[in-house]
Coordinates of C-alpha atoms in Angstrom, one line a residue:
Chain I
X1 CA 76.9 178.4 159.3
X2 CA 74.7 177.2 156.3
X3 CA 73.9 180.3 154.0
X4 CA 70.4 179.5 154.4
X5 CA 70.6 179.7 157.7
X6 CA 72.8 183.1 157.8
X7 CA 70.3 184.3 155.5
X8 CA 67.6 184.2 157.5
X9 CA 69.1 185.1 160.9
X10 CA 70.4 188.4 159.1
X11 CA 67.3 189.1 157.6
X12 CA 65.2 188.8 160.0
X13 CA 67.3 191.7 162.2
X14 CA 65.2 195.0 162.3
X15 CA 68.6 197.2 162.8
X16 CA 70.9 196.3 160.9
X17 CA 74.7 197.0 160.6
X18 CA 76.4 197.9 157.2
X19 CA 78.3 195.0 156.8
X20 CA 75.0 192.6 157.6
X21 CA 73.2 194.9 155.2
X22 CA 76.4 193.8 152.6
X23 CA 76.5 190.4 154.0
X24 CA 72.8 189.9 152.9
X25 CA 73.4 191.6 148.9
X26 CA 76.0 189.1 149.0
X27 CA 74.1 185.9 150.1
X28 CA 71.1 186.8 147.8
X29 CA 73.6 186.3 144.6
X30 CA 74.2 182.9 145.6
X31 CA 72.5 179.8 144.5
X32 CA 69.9 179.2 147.8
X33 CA 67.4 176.3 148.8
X34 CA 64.6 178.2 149.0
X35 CA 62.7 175.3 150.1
X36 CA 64.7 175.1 152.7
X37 CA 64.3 179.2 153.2
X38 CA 60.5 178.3 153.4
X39 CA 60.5 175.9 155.8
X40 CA 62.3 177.5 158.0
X41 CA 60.5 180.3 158.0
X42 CA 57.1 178.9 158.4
X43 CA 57.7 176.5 161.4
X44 CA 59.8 179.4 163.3
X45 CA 57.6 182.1 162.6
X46 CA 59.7 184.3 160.7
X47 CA 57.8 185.0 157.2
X48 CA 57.1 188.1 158.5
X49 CA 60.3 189.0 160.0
X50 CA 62.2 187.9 156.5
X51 CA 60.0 189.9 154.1
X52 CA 60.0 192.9 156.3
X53 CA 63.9 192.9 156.2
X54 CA 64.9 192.6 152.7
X55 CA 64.1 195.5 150.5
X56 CA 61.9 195.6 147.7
X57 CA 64.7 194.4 145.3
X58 CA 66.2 192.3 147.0
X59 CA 62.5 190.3 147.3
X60 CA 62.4 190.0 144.1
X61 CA 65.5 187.5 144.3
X62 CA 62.7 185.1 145.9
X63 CA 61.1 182.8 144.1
X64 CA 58.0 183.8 143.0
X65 CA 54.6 182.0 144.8
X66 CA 57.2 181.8 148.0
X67 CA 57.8 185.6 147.2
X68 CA 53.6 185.6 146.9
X69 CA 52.8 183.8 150.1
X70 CA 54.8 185.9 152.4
X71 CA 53.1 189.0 150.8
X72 CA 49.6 187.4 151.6
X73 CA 51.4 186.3 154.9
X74 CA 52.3 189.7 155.8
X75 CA 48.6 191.0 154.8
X76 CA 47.5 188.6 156.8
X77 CA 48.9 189.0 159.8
X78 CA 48.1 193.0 159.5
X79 CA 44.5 192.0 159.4
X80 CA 44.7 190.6 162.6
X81 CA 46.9 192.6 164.3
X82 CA 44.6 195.6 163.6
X83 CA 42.1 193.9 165.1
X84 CA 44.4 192.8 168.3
X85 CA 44.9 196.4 168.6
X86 CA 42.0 197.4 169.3
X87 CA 41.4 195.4 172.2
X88 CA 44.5 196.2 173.6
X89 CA 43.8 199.9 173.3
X90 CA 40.6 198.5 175.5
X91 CA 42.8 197.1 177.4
X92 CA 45.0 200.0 178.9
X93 CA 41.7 201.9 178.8
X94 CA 40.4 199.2 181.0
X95 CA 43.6 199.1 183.0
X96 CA 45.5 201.9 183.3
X97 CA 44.7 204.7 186.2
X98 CA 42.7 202.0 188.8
X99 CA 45.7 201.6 191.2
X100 CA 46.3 198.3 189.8
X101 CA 49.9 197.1 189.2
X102 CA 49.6 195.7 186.0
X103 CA 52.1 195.5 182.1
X104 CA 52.1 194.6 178.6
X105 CA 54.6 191.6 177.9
X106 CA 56.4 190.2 174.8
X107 CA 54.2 191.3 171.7
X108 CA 52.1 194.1 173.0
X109 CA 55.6 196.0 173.7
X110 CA 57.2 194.7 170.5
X111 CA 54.3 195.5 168.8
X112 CA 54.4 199.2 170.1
X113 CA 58.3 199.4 169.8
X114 CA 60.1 197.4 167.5
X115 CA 57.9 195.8 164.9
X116 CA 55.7 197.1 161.9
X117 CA 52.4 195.9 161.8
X118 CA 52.4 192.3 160.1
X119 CA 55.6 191.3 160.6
X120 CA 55.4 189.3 163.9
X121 CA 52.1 186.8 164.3
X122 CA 50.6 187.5 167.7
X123 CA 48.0 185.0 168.8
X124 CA 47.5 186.1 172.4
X125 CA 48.5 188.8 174.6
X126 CA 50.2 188.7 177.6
X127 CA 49.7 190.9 181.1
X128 CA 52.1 190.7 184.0
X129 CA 49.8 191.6 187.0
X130 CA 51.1 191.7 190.4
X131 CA 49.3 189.3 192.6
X132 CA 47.9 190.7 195.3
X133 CA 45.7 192.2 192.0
X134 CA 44.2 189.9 190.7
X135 CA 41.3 190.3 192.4
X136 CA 40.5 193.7 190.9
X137 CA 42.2 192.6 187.5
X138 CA 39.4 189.5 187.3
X139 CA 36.6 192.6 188.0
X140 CA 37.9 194.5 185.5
X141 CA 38.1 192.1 182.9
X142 CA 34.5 190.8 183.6
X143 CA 33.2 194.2 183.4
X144 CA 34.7 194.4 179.0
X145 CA 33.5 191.0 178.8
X146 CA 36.3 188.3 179.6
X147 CA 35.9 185.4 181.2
X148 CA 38.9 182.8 182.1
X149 CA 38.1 179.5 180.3
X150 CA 39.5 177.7 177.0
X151 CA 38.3 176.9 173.9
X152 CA 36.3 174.5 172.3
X153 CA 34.7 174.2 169.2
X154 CA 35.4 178.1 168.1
X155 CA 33.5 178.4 171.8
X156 CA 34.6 179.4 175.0
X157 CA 33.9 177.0 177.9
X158 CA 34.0 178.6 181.4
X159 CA 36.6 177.1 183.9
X160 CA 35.8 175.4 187.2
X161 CA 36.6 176.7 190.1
X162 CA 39.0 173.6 190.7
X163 CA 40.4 174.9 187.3
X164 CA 41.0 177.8 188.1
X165 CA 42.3 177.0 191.6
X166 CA 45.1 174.4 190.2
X167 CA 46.4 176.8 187.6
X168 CA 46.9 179.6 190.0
X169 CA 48.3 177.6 193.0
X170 CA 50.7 175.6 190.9
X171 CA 51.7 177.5 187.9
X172 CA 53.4 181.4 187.1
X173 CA 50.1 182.4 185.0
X174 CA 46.1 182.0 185.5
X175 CA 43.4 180.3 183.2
X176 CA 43.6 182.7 179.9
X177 CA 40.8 185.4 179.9
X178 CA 38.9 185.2 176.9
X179 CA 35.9 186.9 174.8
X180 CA 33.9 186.5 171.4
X181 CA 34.7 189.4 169.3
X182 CA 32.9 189.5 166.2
X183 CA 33.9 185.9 164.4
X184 CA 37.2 185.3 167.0
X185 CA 38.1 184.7 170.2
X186 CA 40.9 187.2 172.0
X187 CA 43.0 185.4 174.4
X188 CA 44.8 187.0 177.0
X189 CA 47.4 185.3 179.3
X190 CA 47.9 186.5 182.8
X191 CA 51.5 186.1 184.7
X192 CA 51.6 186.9 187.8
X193 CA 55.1 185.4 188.7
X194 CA 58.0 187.2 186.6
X195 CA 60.0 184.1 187.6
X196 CA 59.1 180.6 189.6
X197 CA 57.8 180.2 193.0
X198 CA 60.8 179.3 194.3
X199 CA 62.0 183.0 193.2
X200 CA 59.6 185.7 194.0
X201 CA 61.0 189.0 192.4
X202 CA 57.4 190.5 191.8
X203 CA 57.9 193.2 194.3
X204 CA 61.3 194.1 193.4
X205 CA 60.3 194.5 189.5
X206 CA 57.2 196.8 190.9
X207 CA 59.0 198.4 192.6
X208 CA 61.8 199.4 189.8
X209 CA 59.0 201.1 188.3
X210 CA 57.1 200.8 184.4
X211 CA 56.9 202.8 182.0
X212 CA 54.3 203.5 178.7
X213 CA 55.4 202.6 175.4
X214 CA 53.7 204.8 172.8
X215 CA 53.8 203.1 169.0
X216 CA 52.0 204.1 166.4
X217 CA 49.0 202.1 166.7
X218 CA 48.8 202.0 170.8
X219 CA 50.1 202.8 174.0
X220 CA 50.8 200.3 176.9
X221 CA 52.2 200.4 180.0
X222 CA 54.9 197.9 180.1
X223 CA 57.9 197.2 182.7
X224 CA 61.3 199.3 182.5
X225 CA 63.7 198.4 179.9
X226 CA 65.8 196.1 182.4
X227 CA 63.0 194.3 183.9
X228 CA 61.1 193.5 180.6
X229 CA 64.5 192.1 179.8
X230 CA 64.8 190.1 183.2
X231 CA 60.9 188.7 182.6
X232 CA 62.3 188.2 178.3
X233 CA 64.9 185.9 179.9
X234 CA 62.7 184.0 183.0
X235 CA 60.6 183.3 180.2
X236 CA 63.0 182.1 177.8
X237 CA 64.8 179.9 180.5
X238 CA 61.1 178.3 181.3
X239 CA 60.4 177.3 177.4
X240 CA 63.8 176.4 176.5
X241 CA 63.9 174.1 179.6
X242 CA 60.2 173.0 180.9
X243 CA 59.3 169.4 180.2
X244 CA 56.3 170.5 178.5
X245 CA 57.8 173.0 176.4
X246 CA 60.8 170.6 175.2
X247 CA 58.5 167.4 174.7
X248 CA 56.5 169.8 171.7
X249 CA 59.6 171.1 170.2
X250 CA 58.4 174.5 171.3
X251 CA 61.2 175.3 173.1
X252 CA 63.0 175.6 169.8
X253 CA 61.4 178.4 167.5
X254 CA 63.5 180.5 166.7
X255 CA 61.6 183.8 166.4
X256 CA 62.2 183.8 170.4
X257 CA 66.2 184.5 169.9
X258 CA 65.4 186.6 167.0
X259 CA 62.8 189.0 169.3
X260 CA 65.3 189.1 172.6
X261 CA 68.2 190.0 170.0
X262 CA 66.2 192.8 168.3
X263 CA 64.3 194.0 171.4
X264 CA 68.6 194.5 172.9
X265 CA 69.5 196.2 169.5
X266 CA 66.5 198.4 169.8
X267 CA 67.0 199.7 173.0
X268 CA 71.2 199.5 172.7
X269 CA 71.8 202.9 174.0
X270 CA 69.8 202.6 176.6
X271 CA 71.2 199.5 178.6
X272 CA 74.6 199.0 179.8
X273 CA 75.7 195.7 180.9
X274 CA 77.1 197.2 184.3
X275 CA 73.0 197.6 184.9
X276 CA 72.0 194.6 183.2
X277 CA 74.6 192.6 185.6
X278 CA 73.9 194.2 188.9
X279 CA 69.9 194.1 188.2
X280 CA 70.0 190.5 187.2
X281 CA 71.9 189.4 190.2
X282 CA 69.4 191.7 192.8
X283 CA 67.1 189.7 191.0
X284 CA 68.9 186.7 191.5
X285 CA 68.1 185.3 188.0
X286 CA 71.9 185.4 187.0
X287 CA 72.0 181.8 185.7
X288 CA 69.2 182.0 183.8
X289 CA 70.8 185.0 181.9
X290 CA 73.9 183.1 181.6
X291 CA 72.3 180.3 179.7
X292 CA 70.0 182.7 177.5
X293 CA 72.7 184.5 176.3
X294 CA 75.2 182.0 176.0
X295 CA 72.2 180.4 173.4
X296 CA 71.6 183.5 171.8
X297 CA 75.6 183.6 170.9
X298 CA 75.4 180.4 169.4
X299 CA 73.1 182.3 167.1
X300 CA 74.8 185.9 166.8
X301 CA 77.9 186.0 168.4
X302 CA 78.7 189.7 167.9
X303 CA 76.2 191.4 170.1
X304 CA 77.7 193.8 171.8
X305 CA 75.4 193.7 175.2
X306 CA 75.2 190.1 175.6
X307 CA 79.1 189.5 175.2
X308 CA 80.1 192.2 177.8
X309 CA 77.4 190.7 180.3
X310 CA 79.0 186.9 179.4
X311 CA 82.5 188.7 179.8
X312 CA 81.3 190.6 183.2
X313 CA 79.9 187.4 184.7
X314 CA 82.9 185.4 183.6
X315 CA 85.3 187.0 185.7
X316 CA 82.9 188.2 188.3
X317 CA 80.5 184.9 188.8
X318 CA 83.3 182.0 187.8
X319 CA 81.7 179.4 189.5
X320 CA 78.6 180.3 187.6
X321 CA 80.7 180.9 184.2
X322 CA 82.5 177.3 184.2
X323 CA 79.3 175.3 185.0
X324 CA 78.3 176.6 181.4
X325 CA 81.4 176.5 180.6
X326 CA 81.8 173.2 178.6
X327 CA 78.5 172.5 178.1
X328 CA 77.2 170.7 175.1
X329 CA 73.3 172.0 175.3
X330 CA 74.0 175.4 173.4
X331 CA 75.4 173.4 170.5
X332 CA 72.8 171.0 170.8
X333 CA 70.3 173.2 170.6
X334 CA 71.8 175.4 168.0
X335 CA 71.6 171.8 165.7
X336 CA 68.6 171.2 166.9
X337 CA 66.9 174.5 166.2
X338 CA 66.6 174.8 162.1
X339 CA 65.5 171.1 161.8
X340 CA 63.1 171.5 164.8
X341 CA 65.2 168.9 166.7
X342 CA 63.8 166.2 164.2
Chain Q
X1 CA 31.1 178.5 216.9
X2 CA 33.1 176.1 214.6
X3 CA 36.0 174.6 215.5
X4 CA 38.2 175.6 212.7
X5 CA 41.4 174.1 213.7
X6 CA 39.4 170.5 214.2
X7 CA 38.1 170.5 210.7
X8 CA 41.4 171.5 208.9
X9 CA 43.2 168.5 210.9
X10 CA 39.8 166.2 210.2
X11 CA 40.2 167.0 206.0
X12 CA 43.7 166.8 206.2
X13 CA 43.8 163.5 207.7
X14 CA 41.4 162.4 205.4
X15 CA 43.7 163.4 202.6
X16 CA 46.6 161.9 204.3
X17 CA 44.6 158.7 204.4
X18 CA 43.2 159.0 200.3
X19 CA 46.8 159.5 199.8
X20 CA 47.8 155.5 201.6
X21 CA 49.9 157.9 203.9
X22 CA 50.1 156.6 207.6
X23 CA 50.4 159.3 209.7
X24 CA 48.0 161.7 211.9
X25 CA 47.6 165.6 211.0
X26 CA 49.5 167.9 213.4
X27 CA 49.9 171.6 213.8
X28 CA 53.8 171.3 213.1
X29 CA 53.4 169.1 209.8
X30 CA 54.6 170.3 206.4
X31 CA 52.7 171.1 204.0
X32 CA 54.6 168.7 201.7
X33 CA 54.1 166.0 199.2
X34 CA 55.6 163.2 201.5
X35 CA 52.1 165.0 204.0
X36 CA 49.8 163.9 201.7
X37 CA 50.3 167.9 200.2
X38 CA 50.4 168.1 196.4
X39 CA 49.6 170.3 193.9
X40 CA 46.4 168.8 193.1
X41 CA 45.7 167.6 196.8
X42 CA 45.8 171.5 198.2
X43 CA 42.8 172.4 196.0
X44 CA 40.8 169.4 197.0
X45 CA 41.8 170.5 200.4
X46 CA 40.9 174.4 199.9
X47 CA 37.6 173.6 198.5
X48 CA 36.4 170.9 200.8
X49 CA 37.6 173.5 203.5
X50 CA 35.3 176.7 202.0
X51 CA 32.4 174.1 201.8
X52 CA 32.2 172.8 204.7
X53 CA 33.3 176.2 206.7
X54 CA 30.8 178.6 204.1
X55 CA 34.3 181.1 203.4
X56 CA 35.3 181.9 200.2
X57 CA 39.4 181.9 200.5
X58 CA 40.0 183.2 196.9
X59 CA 41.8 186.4 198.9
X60 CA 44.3 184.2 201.2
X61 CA 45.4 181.9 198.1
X62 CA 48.9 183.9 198.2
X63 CA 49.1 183.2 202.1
X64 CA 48.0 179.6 201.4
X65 CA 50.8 178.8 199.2
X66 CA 53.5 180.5 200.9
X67 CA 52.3 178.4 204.1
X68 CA 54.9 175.9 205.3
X69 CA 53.0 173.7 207.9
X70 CA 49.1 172.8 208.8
X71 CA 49.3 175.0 211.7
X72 CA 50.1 178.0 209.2
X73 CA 46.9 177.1 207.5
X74 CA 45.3 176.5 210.4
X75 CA 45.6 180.4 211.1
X76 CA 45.3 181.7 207.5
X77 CA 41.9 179.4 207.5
X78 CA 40.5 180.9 210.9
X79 CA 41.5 184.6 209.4
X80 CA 39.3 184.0 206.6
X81 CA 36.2 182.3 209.1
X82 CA 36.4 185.1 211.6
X83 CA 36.4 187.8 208.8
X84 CA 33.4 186.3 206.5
X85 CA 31.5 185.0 210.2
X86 CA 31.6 188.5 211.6

């Protein structure tokens, strides 16, 4: 691996071992393309990641105006997480005790778990709402001031009813609900498919049960540990492999690996691949774990979770196992990654 | 009283025939692309059938997707008349 590359992928880890901690001392005394560095970082996302895990001396090893632009960076993307926060606190004020079915996804619970405020760039957030809800989420959310449209112009335009109609009857998530607030525009994305049509697991994740994350900002009611992870890979199999997803090059960003492999560290002594296994095949979404980990190894290859659950589902699921097996898209992918698959 | 099952088949063939699609609507059909049933085509289908019926089927859109032939809508569609008629 290119030091550049190792450098970043290292860096950008919230919990860190000893030896990456080493690893990283011993990188930053090496001659690096910090161009390089900054381009990386920018068109994955990870400026905030990068500065947030290098200390305050080891910073200093940047070059200066890159060194200045992730600080403003940084304070830039605190300013607008504290304002995100507050509508999510809204949010679960809004949400939480009306018998609705309902959970934070992706940043709210990173947000509230993992990550200090300014180091990931949110621009939406994201809801999991059982279906057969929706009818009392879209009351709710009229009643704080949402509507489901898109923008145009820094304005919202309302969606048809045809709009709506196609999103819901052909895709996982409805038209975004938006609102003015003050000189923005909050965005928030409703799923109410954990996985595709052709694999309803929405009961079975209910069912399993969520839980409320408390950070220091917010609290949010978000799925249990295993079924965020389960809804963390349905959604990483849908990006890395939709049409739409692949013909932008947005299936590649990298701060998607980087958030599933610090979201597993996080939470390390509470999951156990033995649960993460069985879970994943009740959910029958095995394959889809199979290809999300096998790309997150082409990135780290020593975590600890994801190579017992390859190891587990190569003996146990073999047919499974050597479909993968020899296939050339996690190296692809890998090479395509840094570059943006130019 | 409306004959609910009469206009489902009447749209439907309609569709069928907007689509170039030879063939006459029938209880046992699938609702499938190769039956004039698309993703766009079942919202055409869905609104033409709460205009012309006066429902609103916003609350049987889960039923309406999992639905695998017309005679399935046929019943989801009478549900939703009988319940917003009464």
């Amino acid at each position: 691996m290119k030091k550049e590359y190792e450098l970043i992928m290292l860096a950008v880890l919230v919990d860190k071992t000893e030896k990456e901690k080493n690893r990283i001392k011993e990188l930053l005394t090496k001659e690096i393309d910090w161009v390089e560095i900054a381009g990386i970082l920018m068109n994955h996302r990870l400026g905030g990641y990068f500065y947030f895990g290098l200390d305050e001396e080891q910073r200093y090893v940047i070059p200066k105006e890159l060194r200045k632009n992730l600080n403003m960076l940084v304070k830039g993307q605190t300013y607008e997480q504290k304002f995100l926060y507050k509508y999510i606190r809204e949010l679960y004020d809004t949400l939480e005790n009306q018998d609705l079915r309902y959970a934070g996804l992706k940043g709210i619970i990173y947000g509230a778990t993992i990550y200090s405020i300014g180091m990931r760039r949110s621009n939406d957030l994201d809801l999991l709402v059982y279906e057969d809800d929706l009818d009392k989420l879209d009351k709710l959310m009229k009643q704080i001031g949402y509507i489901q449209g898109s923008k145009k112009d820094g304005k919202i335009v309302e969606a048809t009813k045809k709009e709506k109609l196609i999103q819901r009857m052909n895709y996982h998530d409805l038209v975004p609900y938006m609102k003015e607030a003050e000189d923005r525009i909050i965005e928030i994305d409703i799923n109410f498919l954990v996985d595709g049509k052709d694999n309803l697991i929405d009961d079975k994740v209910f069912d399993m049960g969520t839980s409320l994350y408390e950070g220091d900002y917010y609290t949010f009611r978000g799925l249990n540990l295993i079924t965020n992870f389960a809804f963390l890979i349905c959604h990483f199999y849908r990006e890395a492999t939709g049409e739409i997803w692949v013909n932008n090059k947005r299936n590649l960003l990298l701060y998607k690996i980087v958030d599933i492999v610090n979201y597993l560290r996080h939470f390390e002594d509470q999951l156990d691949s033995e649960s993460v296994v069985k879970t994943f095949e009740k959910l029958n979404i095995l394959e889809k774990a199979l290809y999300t980990f096998l790309t997150i190894k082409k990135f780290y290859e020593n975590e600890k979770l994801i190579n017992e659950c390859i190891k587990k589902m190569s003996t146990e699921y073999i047919d499974l196992y050597q479909k993968y097996f020899e296939d050339s898209v996690f190296e692809r992918y890998y090479e395509d990654s840094y570059n943006m698959g130019r | 009283m409306v004959d609910v099952q009469e206009v489902v088949l009447r749209l439907h063939n309609e569709l069928l025939k907007g689509e170039g699609i030879d063939e006459e609507s029938s209880l046992d059909m699938e609702m499938r692309p190769r039956n004039g049933i698309t993703s766009v085509t079942i919202v055409s289908l869905i609104l033409d059938l709460e205009e012309e019926l006066g429902i609103e089927l916003d609350d049987y859109l889960i039923q309406i997707r999992k639905s695998s032939t017309i005679g399935t809508l046929i019943d989801i569609v009478k549900e939703a008349y009988e319940n917003q008629h009464q």
